[in-house]
Short mmCIF file of C-alpha atoms in Angstrom, two decimals:
data_model
loop_
_atom_site.label_atom_id
_atom_site.label_comp_id
_atom_site.label_asym_id
_atom_site.label_seq_id
_atom_site.Cartn_x
_atom_site.Cartn_y
_atom_site.Cartn_z
CA MET A 1 26.86 -10.31 4.82
CA MET A 2 25.22 -8.05 2.23
CA ALA A 3 24.78 -11.03 -0.09
CA LEU A 4 23.11 -12.93 2.74
CA PHE A 5 20.87 -9.94 3.42
CA HIS A 6 19.81 -9.83 -0.24
CA LEU A 7 19.20 -13.58 -0.22
CA ILE A 8 16.98 -13.29 2.87
CA THR A 9 15.17 -10.33 1.33
CA LEU A 10 14.51 -12.20 -1.91
CA PHE A 11 13.28 -15.22 0.04
CA PHE A 12 10.95 -13.02 2.08
CA LEU A 13 9.54 -11.29 -1.00
CA SER A 14 9.05 -14.63 -2.70
CA ALA A 15 7.16 -15.90 0.32
CA VAL A 16 4.97 -12.79 0.36
CA VAL A 17 4.14 -13.14 -3.34
CA HIS A 18 3.32 -16.81 -2.84
CA THR A 19 1.08 -16.01 0.11
CA LEU A 20 -0.74 -13.28 -1.79
CA ALA A 21 -1.28 -15.68 -4.70
CA GLU A 22 -2.91 -18.17 -2.34
CA ASN A 23 -4.94 -15.72 -0.29
CA ILE A 24 -8.03 -13.63 -0.83
CA ILE A 25 -8.61 -11.01 -3.51
CA SER A 26 -11.52 -8.73 -2.66
CA ILE A 27 -12.72 -5.94 -4.96
CA ASP A 28 -14.93 -3.17 -3.62
CA CYS A 29 -16.84 -2.08 -6.73
CA GLY A 30 -17.45 1.60 -7.34
CA THR A 31 -14.67 2.89 -5.11
CA THR A 32 -10.96 3.71 -5.28
CA GLY A 33 -8.05 3.07 -2.99
CA SER A 34 -7.74 0.19 -0.55
CA TYR A 35 -8.50 -0.60 3.07
CA VAL A 36 -8.33 -3.45 5.58
CA ASP A 37 -11.56 -4.63 7.19
CA SER A 38 -12.13 -6.00 10.69
CA ASN A 39 -11.19 -9.51 9.55
CA ASN A 40 -7.82 -8.29 8.28
CA VAL A 41 -8.92 -8.71 4.67
CA THR A 42 -7.54 -6.15 2.23
CA TRP A 43 -10.10 -4.66 -0.13
CA VAL A 44 -9.10 -2.81 -3.28
CA GLY A 45 -11.09 -0.45 -5.51
CA ASP A 46 -12.14 -1.55 -8.98
CA LYS A 47 -9.88 0.82 -10.91
CA GLY A 48 -7.81 -1.24 -13.34
CA PHE A 49 -10.39 -4.04 -13.46
CA VAL A 50 -13.21 -2.31 -15.34
CA THR A 51 -13.45 0.51 -17.89
CA THR A 52 -17.22 0.91 -18.23
CA GLY A 53 -20.11 1.71 -15.93
CA GLU A 54 -20.71 4.41 -13.37
CA PRO A 55 -19.67 4.36 -9.69
CA MET A 56 -22.35 5.12 -7.14
CA LYS A 57 -22.17 5.90 -3.43
CA ILE A 58 -25.20 4.71 -1.46
CA PRO A 59 -26.77 7.54 0.57
CA ASP A 60 -26.86 7.07 4.34
CA MET A 61 -24.67 3.96 4.10
CA VAL A 62 -21.22 4.13 5.67
CA THR A 63 -20.20 0.49 6.05
CA LYS A 64 -17.78 -0.80 3.42
CA PRO A 65 -18.08 -2.41 0.92
CA THR A 66 -21.87 -2.02 0.94
CA ASN A 67 -21.75 1.76 0.62
CA THR A 68 -20.65 1.76 -3.03
CA LEU A 69 -21.51 -0.07 -6.24
CA ARG A 70 -20.98 0.19 -9.97
CA TYR A 71 -23.92 0.15 -12.35
CA PHE A 72 -23.98 -0.16 -16.13
CA PRO A 73 -26.55 2.02 -17.90
CA THR A 74 -25.27 1.14 -21.38
CA GLY A 75 -23.96 -1.90 -23.19
CA GLN A 76 -25.20 -5.45 -23.53
CA THR A 77 -22.14 -6.89 -21.76
CA ASN A 78 -19.84 -5.18 -19.26
CA CYS A 79 -16.82 -6.97 -17.83
CA TYR A 80 -14.34 -6.90 -15.01
CA THR A 81 -11.07 -8.32 -16.34
CA ASN A 82 -7.52 -9.10 -15.19
CA ILE A 83 -8.69 -10.48 -11.85
CA PRO A 84 -5.66 -12.45 -10.60
CA VAL A 85 -6.02 -16.13 -9.74
CA THR A 86 -3.80 -19.21 -9.64
CA LYS A 87 -3.91 -21.13 -12.90
CA ASP A 88 -5.50 -24.60 -12.68
CA GLN A 89 -6.16 -24.21 -8.95
CA LYS A 90 -9.73 -24.61 -7.75
CA THR A 91 -11.09 -21.18 -7.02
CA LEU A 92 -14.22 -19.79 -5.41
CA VAL A 93 -15.52 -16.55 -6.93
CA ARG A 94 -18.40 -14.70 -5.32
CA THR A 95 -20.23 -11.60 -6.54
CA LYS A 96 -22.49 -9.60 -4.23
CA PHE A 97 -25.31 -7.24 -5.00
CA TYR A 98 -26.67 -4.73 -2.47
CA TYR A 99 -29.52 -2.99 -4.24
CA GLU A 100 -30.54 -0.53 -1.52
CA ASN A 101 -32.88 1.15 -4.05
CA TYR A 102 -29.82 3.07 -5.22
CA ASP A 103 -31.60 4.20 -8.39
CA GLY A 104 -34.81 5.32 -6.70
CA LYS A 105 -36.91 3.06 -8.93
CA PHE A 106 -38.05 0.60 -6.25
CA ALA A 107 -37.59 -2.05 -8.92
CA PRO A 108 -34.66 -4.43 -8.42
CA PRO A 109 -33.12 -5.41 -11.76
CA SER A 110 -32.55 -8.89 -13.15
CA PHE A 111 -29.49 -9.78 -15.22
CA ASP A 112 -26.91 -12.52 -15.73
CA VAL A 113 -23.35 -12.87 -14.48
CA VAL A 114 -20.77 -14.91 -16.39
CA TYR A 115 -17.57 -16.11 -14.76
CA ASP A 116 -14.50 -16.29 -17.00
CA GLY A 117 -16.70 -16.47 -20.11
CA LYS A 118 -17.84 -19.99 -19.19
CA HIS A 119 -20.11 -20.32 -16.19
CA ARG A 120 -23.34 -18.37 -16.23
CA ASP A 121 -25.72 -17.56 -13.42
CA SER A 122 -28.82 -15.38 -13.13
CA VAL A 123 -29.24 -12.53 -10.65
CA GLU A 124 -32.88 -12.07 -9.74
CA ILE A 125 -33.28 -9.74 -6.79
CA THR A 126 -36.72 -9.61 -5.21
CA GLU A 127 -38.51 -6.58 -3.86
CA SER A 128 -37.96 -7.94 -0.37
CA LEU A 129 -34.44 -6.51 -0.55
CA LEU A 130 -35.53 -2.93 -1.10
CA ASN A 131 -33.99 -0.52 1.40
CA ASP A 132 -32.69 -3.41 3.47
CA GLY A 133 -29.13 -2.62 4.45
CA GLU A 134 -28.64 -5.93 6.20
CA THR A 135 -29.62 -8.27 3.38
CA PHE A 136 -27.77 -8.94 0.17
CA TYR A 137 -27.94 -11.18 -2.85
CA PHE A 138 -24.93 -13.17 -4.00
CA SER A 139 -23.86 -15.51 -6.75
CA GLU A 140 -20.99 -17.96 -6.39
CA VAL A 141 -19.09 -20.46 -8.51
CA ILE A 142 -16.20 -22.88 -7.95
CA PHE A 143 -13.99 -23.72 -10.93
CA ALA A 144 -10.35 -24.17 -11.95
CA PRO A 145 -9.21 -21.19 -14.08
CA ALA A 146 -7.31 -22.02 -17.26
CA ASN A 147 -5.22 -18.84 -17.02
CA GLU A 148 -3.68 -16.56 -14.42
CA THR A 149 -6.50 -14.02 -14.68
CA ILE A 150 -10.27 -14.31 -14.99
CA SER A 151 -13.17 -12.10 -15.98
CA VAL A 152 -16.55 -11.43 -14.42
CA CYS A 153 -19.13 -10.11 -16.89
CA LEU A 154 -22.61 -8.72 -16.33
CA LEU A 155 -25.09 -9.37 -19.15
CA ARG A 156 -28.19 -7.29 -19.69
CA THR A 157 -31.25 -9.53 -20.09
CA SER A 158 -33.91 -6.79 -20.10
CA PRO A 159 -33.70 -3.40 -21.85
CA SER A 160 -35.18 -1.69 -18.78
CA ASP A 161 -32.82 -3.27 -16.21
CA ASN A 162 -29.34 -1.92 -15.52
CA PRO A 163 -26.90 -4.52 -14.18
CA PHE A 164 -24.90 -3.51 -11.13
CA ILE A 165 -22.40 -5.06 -8.73
CA SER A 166 -21.22 -4.30 -5.20
CA SER A 167 -18.20 -6.57 -4.71
CA ILE A 168 -16.15 -9.46 -6.09
CA GLU A 169 -14.35 -11.92 -3.83
CA VAL A 170 -11.88 -14.60 -4.89
CA TYR A 171 -10.66 -17.45 -2.67
CA SER A 172 -8.18 -20.18 -3.54
CA LEU A 173 -9.17 -23.69 -2.48
CA ASP A 174 -6.94 -26.61 -1.58
CA ALA A 175 -6.22 -29.13 -4.33
CA GLY A 176 -8.19 -31.96 -2.69
CA MET A 177 -11.37 -29.96 -2.22
CA TYR A 178 -14.32 -30.66 -4.51
CA ALA A 179 -12.38 -33.50 -6.09
CA ASP A 180 -15.29 -34.31 -8.40
CA LEU A 181 -15.01 -30.97 -10.22
CA GLY A 182 -14.01 -31.58 -13.83
CA PRO A 183 -11.46 -29.35 -15.60
CA ASN A 184 -14.13 -27.68 -17.75
CA GLU A 185 -16.83 -27.60 -15.11
CA GLY A 186 -18.09 -25.04 -12.66
CA PHE A 187 -20.12 -25.67 -9.52
CA ILE A 188 -22.71 -22.88 -9.23
CA LEU A 189 -23.96 -22.54 -5.66
CA ARG A 190 -27.63 -23.13 -4.94
CA GLU A 191 -27.66 -23.82 -1.19
CA ARG A 192 -25.16 -24.02 1.66
CA TYR A 193 -26.43 -24.52 5.21
CA ALA A 194 -25.04 -24.98 8.68
CA TYR A 195 -27.82 -26.84 10.48
CA GLY A 196 -28.42 -26.01 14.11
CA ALA A 197 -26.25 -22.89 13.86
CA LYS A 198 -27.46 -19.55 15.17
CA GLU A 199 -25.31 -17.19 13.13
CA THR A 200 -23.95 -17.05 9.60
CA ILE A 201 -20.51 -18.63 9.30
CA SER A 202 -17.83 -17.41 6.91
CA TYR A 203 -14.27 -16.13 6.85
CA PRO A 204 -12.25 -16.37 9.05
CA LEU A 205 -14.12 -19.30 10.66
CA ASP A 206 -14.16 -20.82 7.20
CA PRO A 207 -10.70 -19.99 5.81
CA TYR A 208 -11.97 -20.72 2.29
CA GLY A 209 -14.51 -17.91 2.46
CA ARG A 210 -17.63 -20.02 2.05
CA ILE A 211 -20.83 -18.54 3.49
CA TRP A 212 -22.82 -21.04 5.56
CA LEU A 213 -26.30 -19.79 6.37
CA PRO A 214 -27.80 -20.95 9.68
CA LEU A 215 -30.89 -23.12 9.79
CA GLY A 216 -32.34 -24.34 13.07
CA ALA A 217 -35.46 -25.91 14.50
CA GLU A 218 -36.97 -22.79 16.06
CA THR A 219 -40.31 -23.09 14.28
CA SER A 220 -40.63 -26.88 14.28
CA LEU A 221 -42.25 -29.08 16.90
CA THR A 222 -40.61 -32.26 15.63
CA LEU A 223 -37.03 -31.20 14.91
CA THR A 224 -34.27 -30.58 17.45
CA ASP A 225 -31.06 -28.55 17.39
CA LEU A 226 -28.08 -30.45 18.76
CA SER A 227 -24.62 -29.32 19.89
CA THR A 228 -21.66 -31.66 20.08
CA SER A 229 -20.20 -32.71 23.40
CA ALA A 230 -16.90 -33.60 21.72
CA PRO A 231 -14.00 -31.31 22.70
CA SER A 232 -13.02 -31.09 19.02
CA ILE A 233 -14.07 -32.53 15.67
CA ASP A 234 -11.58 -34.11 13.30
CA ILE A 235 -12.22 -32.91 9.74
CA THR A 236 -8.93 -34.11 8.23
CA GLY A 237 -10.54 -37.04 6.46
CA VAL A 238 -13.17 -34.91 4.74
CA SER A 239 -11.89 -33.58 1.44
CA ASN A 240 -14.18 -30.52 1.20
CA LYS A 241 -13.00 -29.32 4.62
CA PRO A 242 -16.20 -27.99 6.18
CA PRO A 243 -15.34 -25.76 9.15
CA GLU A 244 -15.26 -27.43 12.54
CA ILE A 245 -17.84 -24.95 13.81
CA VAL A 246 -20.29 -26.18 11.15
CA MET A 247 -19.75 -29.75 12.30
CA SER A 248 -20.29 -28.82 15.96
CA LYS A 249 -24.05 -28.27 15.43
CA ALA A 250 -26.73 -30.48 13.94
CA LEU A 251 -30.43 -30.75 13.19
CA SER A 252 -32.22 -33.97 14.12
CA GLY A 253 -35.68 -35.43 13.71
CA ASP A 254 -37.61 -38.51 12.68
CA GLY A 255 -38.63 -38.50 9.04
CA LEU A 256 -36.38 -35.56 8.19
CA ILE A 257 -37.01 -34.21 4.69
CA LEU A 258 -35.30 -31.29 2.95
CA SER A 259 -37.62 -29.80 0.37
CA ASP A 260 -38.21 -26.85 -1.95
CA LEU A 261 -34.62 -26.83 -3.20
CA ALA A 262 -33.29 -23.65 -4.81
CA LEU A 263 -33.29 -25.13 -8.31
CA PRO A 264 -35.21 -24.36 -11.51
CA LEU A 265 -38.32 -26.28 -12.53
CA THR A 266 -36.33 -27.75 -15.40
CA GLY A 267 -33.59 -29.39 -13.43
CA PRO A 268 -29.85 -29.26 -14.10
CA PRO A 269 -27.39 -31.98 -13.06
CA VAL A 270 -26.32 -31.26 -9.50
CA TYR A 271 -23.47 -31.82 -7.08
CA LEU A 272 -24.68 -32.54 -3.55
CA ALA A 273 -22.40 -32.78 -0.51
CA LEU A 274 -23.75 -33.72 2.92
CA TYR A 275 -21.76 -33.51 6.15
CA PHE A 276 -22.34 -35.43 9.37
CA SER A 277 -20.80 -35.73 12.84
CA GLU A 278 -22.35 -37.57 15.78
CA PRO A 279 -22.93 -34.97 18.52
CA GLN A 280 -23.29 -37.44 21.40
CA SER A 281 -21.02 -40.07 22.89
CA LEU A 282 -23.33 -43.03 22.39
CA SER A 283 -23.55 -46.01 24.69
CA ARG A 284 -23.18 -49.55 23.37
CA THR A 285 -26.94 -49.91 23.23
CA GLN A 286 -27.47 -46.75 21.17
CA ARG A 287 -27.18 -46.52 17.43
CA ARG A 288 -27.81 -43.79 14.86
CA SER A 289 -27.99 -45.14 11.32
CA PHE A 290 -29.89 -43.86 8.31
CA ASN A 291 -30.02 -43.72 4.52
CA VAL A 292 -30.33 -40.54 2.49
CA PHE A 293 -32.06 -40.22 -0.89
CA LEU A 294 -32.23 -37.41 -3.41
CA ASP A 295 -35.62 -38.27 -4.83
CA ASN A 296 -35.15 -41.96 -5.73
CA THR A 297 -31.35 -41.96 -5.82
CA GLN A 298 -29.47 -43.06 -2.72
CA VAL A 299 -26.69 -40.77 -1.53
CA GLY A 300 -23.87 -43.15 -0.71
CA SER A 301 -23.90 -46.91 -1.12
CA ARG A 302 -24.67 -47.86 2.47
CA PRO A 303 -26.23 -46.44 5.63
CA ILE A 304 -24.65 -43.38 7.19
CA VAL A 305 -23.43 -43.85 10.76
CA PRO A 306 -22.04 -40.53 12.01
CA VAL A 307 -18.92 -40.80 14.17
CA PHE A 308 -18.52 -38.91 17.45
CA GLY A 309 -15.80 -36.29 17.22
CA LYS A 310 -15.20 -36.91 13.52
CA ALA A 311 -16.68 -35.54 10.29
CA THR A 312 -18.18 -37.64 7.53
CA GLN A 313 -18.77 -36.47 3.97
CA VAL A 314 -21.05 -38.08 1.40
CA VAL A 315 -21.24 -36.76 -2.17
CA LEU A 316 -23.60 -37.34 -5.09
CA ARG A 317 -23.29 -35.78 -8.55
CA ASP A 318 -24.75 -35.93 -12.07
CA VAL A 319 -28.28 -36.53 -10.83
CA VAL A 320 -30.89 -34.21 -12.33
CA ALA A 321 -32.86 -32.40 -9.63
CA THR A 322 -35.51 -29.68 -9.68
CA SER A 323 -37.26 -27.34 -7.26
CA GLY A 324 -39.68 -30.18 -6.62
CA SER A 325 -36.94 -32.61 -5.57
CA GLN A 326 -36.57 -33.78 -1.98
CA ILE A 327 -33.71 -35.02 0.17
CA VAL A 328 -35.21 -37.74 2.34
CA PHE A 329 -33.64 -39.26 5.48
CA GLN A 330 -34.77 -42.77 6.47
CA SER A 331 -33.63 -44.50 9.67
CA THR A 332 -32.50 -48.09 9.32
CA SER A 333 -34.34 -50.83 11.21
CA ASP A 334 -31.53 -51.19 13.77
CA SER A 335 -31.36 -47.48 14.59
CA ASP A 336 -32.89 -46.17 17.81
CA LEU A 337 -31.88 -42.52 17.25
CA PRO A 338 -33.28 -40.21 14.56
CA PRO A 339 -31.27 -38.98 11.55
CA ILE A 340 -29.15 -35.86 11.78
CA ILE A 341 -27.51 -33.43 9.40
CA ASN A 342 -24.76 -30.91 10.16
CA GLY A 343 -24.09 -29.24 6.82
CA LEU A 344 -25.19 -29.24 3.19
CA GLU A 345 -23.89 -27.86 -0.08
CA LEU A 346 -25.89 -28.02 -3.29
CA TYR A 347 -24.54 -26.85 -6.65
CA SER A 348 -25.72 -27.03 -10.22
CA ILE A 349 -23.03 -28.25 -12.60
CA SER A 350 -21.96 -25.99 -15.46
CA ASP A 351 -19.95 -27.59 -18.26
CA SER A 352 -18.19 -25.01 -20.43
CA ASN A 353 -17.73 -27.59 -23.21
CA GLN A 354 -21.50 -27.93 -23.53
CA ASP A 355 -23.09 -24.71 -22.29
CA SER A 356 -21.14 -21.55 -22.99
CA GLY A 357 -22.39 -18.65 -20.93
CA GLY A 358 -21.50 -16.12 -23.57
CA GLY A 359 -19.25 -14.05 -21.34
CA GLY A 360 -16.70 -11.56 -22.52
CA GLY A 361 -18.82 -10.25 -25.34
CA GLY A 362 -21.49 -12.90 -25.66
CA GLY A 363 -25.10 -11.94 -25.85
CA GLY A 364 -27.57 -11.98 -23.02
CA LYS A 365 -30.17 -14.12 -24.78
CA ASP A 366 -28.58 -17.53 -24.46
CA ASP A 367 -30.83 -19.50 -22.13
CA SER A 368 -28.55 -22.52 -22.02
CA GLY A 369 -25.67 -20.99 -20.15
CA GLY A 370 -23.73 -22.09 -17.19
CA GLY A 371 -26.05 -24.29 -15.19
CA THR A 372 -28.39 -21.47 -14.27
CA LYS A 373 -30.79 -21.88 -17.14
CA THR A 374 -31.19 -25.31 -18.66
CA ASN A 375 -33.28 -26.17 -21.70
CA GLY A 376 -35.03 -22.86 -21.50
CA GLY A 377 -36.09 -23.34 -17.89
CA LYS A 378 -35.52 -20.31 -15.72
CA LYS A 379 -34.28 -20.44 -12.18
CA LYS A 380 -37.00 -19.69 -9.68
CA LYS A 381 -36.92 -16.40 -7.86
CA ASN A 382 -35.71 -17.04 -4.36
CA LYS A 383 -38.31 -19.63 -3.53
CA LEU A 384 -37.09 -20.70 -0.17
CA PRO A 385 -36.40 -24.24 1.09
CA LEU A 386 -38.53 -26.00 3.63
CA ILE A 387 -37.40 -28.57 6.14
CA LEU A 388 -40.11 -30.94 7.18
CA GLY A 389 -39.74 -33.04 10.31
CA VAL A 390 -42.46 -35.63 10.58
CA THR A 391 -42.85 -39.30 11.33
CA PHE A 392 -43.20 -41.58 8.36
CA ALA A 393 -46.71 -42.50 9.51
CA SER A 394 -47.71 -38.91 8.78
CA THR A 395 -45.55 -38.30 5.73
CA PHE A 396 -48.65 -37.96 3.53
CA ALA A 397 -49.41 -34.73 5.39
CA ILE A 398 -46.37 -33.13 3.79
CA LEU A 399 -48.11 -32.97 0.44
CA ALA A 400 -50.88 -30.88 1.94
CA SER A 401 -48.66 -28.49 3.88
CA THR A 402 -48.27 -25.00 2.49
CA PHE A 403 -44.91 -23.53 1.64
CA GLY A 404 -43.66 -20.68 3.81
CA ALA A 405 -41.05 -18.27 2.54
CA ILE A 406 -39.08 -15.66 4.41
CA PHE A 407 -35.77 -13.94 4.06
CA PHE A 408 -33.42 -14.66 6.89
CA LYS A 409 -32.50 -11.46 8.68
CA LYS A 410 -30.49 -11.65 11.87
CA ARG A 411 -32.62 -14.17 13.75
CA LYS A 412 -35.92 -12.63 12.64
CA ASN A 413 -38.14 -15.50 11.50
CA ALA A 414 -41.64 -15.84 10.13
CA LYS A 415 -44.49 -16.97 12.34
CA PRO A 416 -44.23 -20.66 13.23
CA GLN A 417 -45.89 -23.09 10.89
CA SER A 418 -46.72 -26.65 11.74
CA ASN A 419 -43.92 -29.06 10.83
CA THR A 420 -42.08 -26.54 8.68
CA ILE A 421 -39.01 -24.38 8.95
CA PRO A 422 -39.18 -21.53 6.46
CA THR A 423 -35.79 -20.02 5.84
CA THR A 424 -33.62 -18.31 3.30
CA SER A 425 -32.09 -19.58 0.07
CA ALA A 426 -28.37 -19.83 0.47
CA GLY A 427 -27.68 -20.70 -3.06
CA HIS A 428 -28.75 -17.82 -4.68
CA GLY A 429 -27.68 -16.04 -2.39
CA ILE A 430 -29.68 -14.28 0.16
CA GLY A 431 -27.52 -13.45 3.11
CA THR A 432 -27.49 -10.96 5.92
CA GLY A 433 -25.05 -8.63 7.54
CA MET A 434 -23.57 -5.25 6.77
CA SER A 435 -20.18 -6.80 6.08
CA PRO A 436 -19.56 -9.58 3.55
CA LEU A 437 -17.47 -11.36 6.18
CA PHE A 438 -19.34 -13.08 8.96
CA GLY A 439 -18.77 -15.14 12.05
CA GLN A 440 -16.26 -13.03 13.92
CA GLN A 441 -18.79 -12.11 16.56
CA PHE A 442 -19.11 -15.56 18.15
CA ALA A 443 -16.92 -18.44 19.28
CA SER A 444 -17.17 -22.10 18.34
CA ASP A 445 -19.27 -23.41 20.84
CA THR A 446 -14.94 -43.34 17.20
CA ASN A 447 -17.98 -45.23 17.97
CA ASP A 448 -18.68 -47.09 14.75
CA SER A 449 -16.57 -48.34 11.88
CA ASN A 450 -19.48 -48.73 9.47
CA VAL A 451 -19.25 -45.16 8.22
CA VAL A 452 -19.45 -43.70 4.76
CA GLN A 453 -16.36 -41.51 4.80
CA ASP A 454 -15.84 -39.06 1.92
CA GLU A 455 -17.78 -41.27 -0.49
CA THR A 456 -18.73 -40.08 -3.94
CA HIS A 457 -21.36 -41.45 -6.30
CA SER A 458 -21.88 -40.35 -9.85
CA HIS A 459 -24.96 -41.08 -11.92
CA GLU A 460 -24.90 -40.54 -15.63
#
């Protein structure tokens, strides 16, 4: 009996270790001890992960983990090390930065962050985030670690700017997700949207911890928010596994164009994933069919026909895109319903074999690192995407429209502008909320065989 008890105990401990290896690791920078948040996520202090820098408690801020940070007044490179991961398993790593004018300078710093010495991104916090406890800046990368631990390094890029960090989150992804990610590559997030949604979506509604920022048609006269009438949406055939709640909402409009992408003027190669699900049970006389183009490159090899109650994924990679690029939706001649989009992810591709970010002791002057800076071109500072809904007969008017930019902050939008939806940049990370975990406050609210299902196209 005792032997059986030991066997059961060992099995239980093994299962616990396996679960911990697959689950979330969340580091609250600048604090000690551990705690469990409202989403049942365990946060740990940064002791044992970093030996440099100074912890700081934010005055008048009580919500964790935003009430502490660690800043680095000395050193060109400062690193967090020994962050546990699963070797060779695709992993999402996110760093967050709540400035809160902690230093009293009213001057948000700029610096670089390097993930595992390979994938480099730039942190450029604008003055709009001063003393704003509900808005944060984040950087995020997906890659497959070569070892069982990784590092996150902050690189000083200006003598007058002190790098700082508020939190580090690590999520393990399923093996089939982001199947186009090469073994030496990293996908650095530029944008991730849930169209038609009203609130930010993240863990636990997305078990992989991805943050989906909401983008609706509130300020547009030509776009419409749609909600599915399907009792559920099947996402099993979509390899990137967007949450069902993301697929339950959509944005629709004739001549739909996504513009002002969160990319540098000198464009990197990108990975673009678009997600679709037909929100209506169409009659036999109704048809929704459209093509999608990133500039002049078609996304997918044939028209997209969203399926009711089922998710569709279309992927394009290795196309060079810039902040001036556009994602254009064009209805086919046999379609009597306008195009829709449910979700979007846009990443720049970092190849560690070609562009070393200089982490773990590298200098902060390498402008070729990690997909954030390419050929000397710097990433733009939070220039925010526009969505333009117009008919093709009036498409020329787009070129004359002015760009609007706002930071999304809990349903507070800028004044309406004709045919535009100003919103926030998901991919470099402007988000809202006191907690880094969103979505817990709300509940989730086969017609055609000619569908592009989980299709990938690569352009050299």
